[in-house]
XYZ file of C-alpha atoms in Angstrom:
307
model
C -43.520 38.930 -77.762
C -45.954 39.875 -80.490
C -45.426 43.627 -80.042
C -41.733 43.761 -79.071
C -40.318 41.055 -81.323
C -43.092 40.675 -83.862
C -43.698 44.333 -84.762
C -41.373 46.983 -83.302
C -38.044 45.209 -83.780
C -38.684 44.008 -87.367
C -39.852 47.469 -88.423
C -36.863 49.115 -86.729
C -34.378 46.696 -88.299
C -36.034 46.398 -91.713
C -36.461 42.634 -91.656
C -39.151 40.471 -93.208
C -41.210 38.489 -90.698
C -43.187 35.363 -91.466
C -46.027 34.502 -89.092
C -47.954 31.252 -89.525
C -51.396 31.771 -88.025
C -52.556 28.168 -88.424
C -52.183 25.355 -85.915
C -48.815 23.626 -85.998
C -48.409 21.319 -88.979
C -45.015 19.637 -89.137
C -44.714 19.423 -92.920
C -45.968 22.980 -93.494
C -43.522 24.407 -90.951
C -40.516 22.694 -92.509
C -41.687 23.738 -95.964
C -41.972 27.368 -94.830
C -38.495 27.311 -93.312
C -37.074 25.977 -96.575
C -39.062 27.837 -99.223
C -39.096 31.219 -97.487
C -35.347 31.061 -96.697
C -35.930 31.722 -93.001
C -32.665 32.787 -91.333
C -33.785 33.368 -87.720
C -36.446 31.103 -86.275
C -38.076 32.237 -83.009
C -40.368 29.566 -81.597
C -41.611 27.992 -78.355
C -40.793 24.825 -76.371
C -44.258 23.349 -76.927
C -43.844 23.635 -80.705
C -40.358 22.141 -80.534
C -41.584 19.163 -78.535
C -44.300 18.530 -81.129
C -41.699 18.636 -83.905
C -39.464 16.279 -81.916
C -42.411 13.944 -81.536
C -42.637 13.644 -85.354
C -39.092 12.265 -85.540
C -36.205 13.105 -87.846
C -37.623 11.871 -91.153
C -39.789 14.962 -91.861
C -37.089 17.461 -90.900
C -34.420 15.784 -93.018
C -36.647 15.806 -96.099
C -35.918 19.541 -96.500
C -32.913 21.852 -96.773
C -32.431 24.964 -94.669
C -29.574 26.807 -96.331
C -30.482 30.209 -94.853
C -31.190 29.106 -91.271
C -28.499 30.413 -88.935
C -30.149 30.892 -85.522
C -32.955 29.223 -83.528
C -34.325 30.780 -80.337
C -37.021 29.729 -77.892
C -39.344 31.763 -75.684
C -42.378 31.325 -73.452
C -41.373 28.668 -70.934
C -38.246 26.803 -69.799
C -36.565 24.805 -72.549
C -35.618 21.241 -71.657
C -32.057 20.140 -72.522
C -33.265 17.475 -74.978
C -34.779 20.181 -77.203
C -31.467 22.040 -77.338
C -29.658 18.893 -78.469
C -32.461 18.071 -80.912
C -31.742 21.353 -82.682
C -28.130 20.268 -83.154
C -29.139 16.828 -84.443
C -31.890 18.164 -86.748
C -30.417 21.435 -88.053
C -26.814 21.511 -86.877
C -27.821 24.435 -84.631
C -28.553 24.505 -80.890
C -31.829 26.045 -79.772
C -31.038 29.185 -77.756
C -33.196 29.568 -74.672
C -34.194 33.025 -73.417
C -35.739 34.439 -70.248
C -37.946 37.471 -69.923
C -41.413 38.460 -68.806
C -44.240 40.660 -69.988
C -43.069 43.040 -67.240
C -39.505 43.254 -68.565
C -40.647 44.028 -72.121
C -37.569 42.444 -73.689
C -35.156 39.547 -73.270
C -33.170 39.866 -70.040
C -31.221 36.564 -70.028
C -30.216 34.717 -73.181
C -27.947 32.167 -74.770
C -25.940 34.301 -77.184
C -24.658 33.242 -80.577
C -21.062 34.018 -79.605
C -21.179 32.134 -76.291
C -21.230 28.460 -75.338
C -24.718 26.982 -75.057
C -25.215 24.674 -72.085
C -28.412 22.625 -72.595
C -30.844 23.462 -69.823
C -29.397 26.900 -69.059
C -31.216 30.168 -69.756
C -27.864 31.766 -70.535
C -26.219 35.041 -69.510
C -27.610 38.480 -68.572
C -28.273 40.824 -71.466
C -25.588 43.542 -71.694
C -26.526 46.642 -69.727
C -29.045 44.883 -67.485
C -28.223 44.459 -63.773
C -29.490 41.004 -62.752
C -28.874 39.250 -59.446
C -30.412 36.490 -57.353
C -31.938 37.218 -53.983
C -33.932 35.942 -51.030
C -36.905 37.808 -49.595
C -36.826 38.404 -45.844
C -39.813 38.559 -43.517
C -39.144 42.257 -42.846
C -39.614 43.010 -46.551
C -35.914 43.411 -47.340
C -34.020 41.440 -49.974
C -30.700 39.648 -49.448
C -28.637 39.375 -52.646
C -27.156 35.907 -53.222
C -23.611 36.007 -54.624
C -22.342 32.453 -54.079
C -22.420 30.147 -57.145
C -25.113 27.454 -57.326
C -27.301 28.952 -54.599
C -30.989 29.262 -55.416
C -32.605 32.677 -55.336
C -35.270 34.814 -56.950
C -34.293 36.631 -60.147
C -33.884 40.343 -59.351
C -33.573 43.193 -61.846
C -32.368 46.705 -61.080
C -35.149 49.075 -62.235
C -34.392 51.423 -65.092
C -33.850 49.115 -68.060
C -35.331 50.690 -71.232
C -38.340 48.382 -71.669
C -39.387 48.191 -68.007
C -43.122 48.125 -67.376
C -44.687 51.192 -65.773
C -47.790 49.765 -64.100
C -50.226 46.912 -63.692
C -53.487 48.167 -65.150
C -55.845 49.195 -62.321
C -53.614 47.487 -59.739
C -51.201 49.984 -58.202
C -50.789 47.887 -55.032
C -49.480 44.889 -56.958
C -47.042 47.135 -58.807
C -45.622 48.544 -55.553
C -45.277 45.038 -54.108
C -43.173 43.988 -57.125
C -40.262 46.151 -55.914
C -38.182 45.937 -52.745
C -34.714 47.032 -51.705
C -34.083 48.743 -55.024
C -34.942 45.632 -57.078
C -37.771 44.330 -59.233
C -38.822 40.912 -57.877
C -39.590 38.579 -60.791
C -41.126 35.675 -58.854
C -38.911 33.225 -60.767
C -36.369 31.099 -58.913
C -33.013 30.239 -60.494
C -29.418 29.421 -59.697
C -26.265 30.916 -61.206
C -23.218 28.725 -61.810
C -19.568 29.694 -61.442
C -19.464 30.851 -65.089
C -22.365 33.250 -64.610
C -24.957 31.156 -66.458
C -28.494 31.122 -65.048
C -30.474 27.884 -64.631
C -34.233 28.030 -64.140
C -35.659 26.379 -61.018
C -39.340 27.361 -61.102
C -41.909 29.948 -60.170
C -41.733 30.759 -56.482
C -45.259 29.422 -55.974
C -44.489 26.232 -57.947
C -41.450 25.164 -55.881
C -42.264 21.957 -53.997
C -41.447 21.863 -50.272
C -41.191 18.206 -49.253
C -39.731 16.934 -45.951
C -37.603 20.071 -45.596
C -36.298 19.959 -49.182
C -36.950 22.521 -51.904
C -37.569 20.695 -55.186
C -37.522 22.210 -58.661
C -40.430 20.907 -60.774
C -38.435 21.720 -63.922
C -35.535 19.482 -62.840
C -37.861 16.527 -62.249
C -39.682 17.207 -65.533
C -36.391 17.141 -67.438
C -35.683 13.688 -66.003
C -39.168 12.409 -66.817
C -38.998 13.717 -70.382
C -36.021 11.437 -71.025
C -38.271 8.382 -70.639
C -38.903 6.836 -74.045
C -42.698 6.830 -73.611
C -43.038 10.399 -72.274
C -43.642 13.309 -74.650
C -44.190 15.930 -71.943
C -44.569 16.096 -68.195
C -45.645 18.463 -65.452
C -44.594 18.066 -61.829
C -46.587 19.495 -58.930
C -46.633 19.318 -55.152
C -49.717 17.843 -53.498
C -50.601 18.161 -49.784
C -49.269 15.285 -47.703
C -49.660 14.766 -43.934
C -46.150 13.311 -43.581
C -43.953 15.208 -46.082
C -45.915 18.448 -46.207
C -46.021 18.089 -49.978
C -45.420 15.019 -52.105
C -44.090 15.069 -55.641
C -46.720 14.118 -58.200
C -46.021 13.820 -61.938
C -48.536 14.229 -64.745
C -47.254 12.806 -68.032
C -48.434 12.874 -71.630
C -47.175 9.834 -73.583
C -46.062 9.784 -77.185
C -48.723 8.613 -79.634
C -49.005 4.847 -79.401
C -46.615 4.605 -76.444
C -47.548 2.627 -73.353
C -46.736 4.771 -70.320
C -47.095 2.785 -67.096
C -47.209 4.915 -63.954
C -45.455 2.382 -61.695
C -42.753 1.739 -64.282
C -42.074 5.469 -64.660
C -41.672 5.859 -60.885
C -39.253 2.925 -60.843
C -37.380 4.325 -63.855
C -36.694 7.564 -61.971
C -34.844 5.778 -59.170
C -31.530 5.707 -61.021
C -31.794 9.240 -62.405
C -32.732 11.695 -59.667
C -32.276 11.883 -55.907
C -34.746 9.960 -53.807
C -36.395 13.007 -52.251
C -37.047 14.457 -55.745
C -38.608 11.334 -57.247
C -42.358 11.371 -57.949
C -44.333 9.486 -55.347
C -47.172 9.072 -57.860
C -47.805 9.505 -61.588
C -50.942 10.294 -63.598
C -50.978 9.482 -67.313
C -53.269 11.703 -69.394
C -53.929 12.578 -73.018
C -52.439 15.667 -74.620
C -55.832 17.406 -74.772
C -56.278 16.943 -71.005
C -53.172 18.972 -70.103
C -54.329 22.480 -69.097
C -52.462 25.210 -70.977
C -52.488 28.903 -71.629
C -53.236 30.214 -75.119
C -49.492 30.147 -75.853
C -49.074 26.538 -74.722
C -47.664 26.972 -71.212
C -48.775 24.268 -68.793
C -50.968 25.593 -65.986
C -49.480 23.937 -62.913
C -51.968 25.611 -60.585
C -54.877 23.971 -62.412
C -53.171 20.594 -62.111
C -52.697 21.158 -58.375
C -56.374 21.986 -58.059
C -57.401 18.948 -60.118
C -55.311 16.385 -58.270
C -55.662 17.898 -54.790
C -59.400 17.377 -54.821
C -60.638 14.422 -52.776
C -61.356 11.380 -54.934
């Protein structure tokens, strides 16, 4: 993101870029947006959730006459954040999907198209994207039916495609099969062609024969009044194979009761998707990458250990 959208594109298009190198400060961010007449704001879901946490009073204390487009990158964007953009700025937050390997946005919610909260959007023009299922013989079956889950596949040859994994030629070769690049991300495509993120292939929870999207369960949990953010993982279980476990970070001052959250989910998601257990932790305890993505694998390791 820093090279493609922070350096090359601004220089090529002759635009002024503002980069705030400090930690997120709600008042400073809103002041920058107003005083610097920011027109396109490219941010991340973690930052948006922190701004949402501060409420509407700080955002409505400023005016954003130049702001015309808000986009998000880095991790799946929950539907509530999209709607928050409309309520706070009169603009939806446009989710995008791409990877370091793709070098540029591959799926996006475009300014001229309808934004469906929770959807990654439509394929970028000129990019051949499909969904597929890996077979044991190494082949790939392309999924064409609407609302079927599959791995996001890209036809090699797009302009910003990566050329190698440094010092790891074997991994690079294994990333391609049947004429496709295999992204490792699972999604579904609806009848209108919009893509909806399901999860990383290794994060999908397999419980009692069901495939469960952690992102779908997290979206439900994040609607709870006491929950600021959540992460859902699968833990080994002798009966179900894996059981759904939720790790939640409450809003400041909010009382998040694990049993109450489990009960609250009963009316909102299917029984087999509901968390069987919940851990409530502080924001500093949630393992993240440097860019704020939650590290689900570290949570699995933490909570899979014998107590």
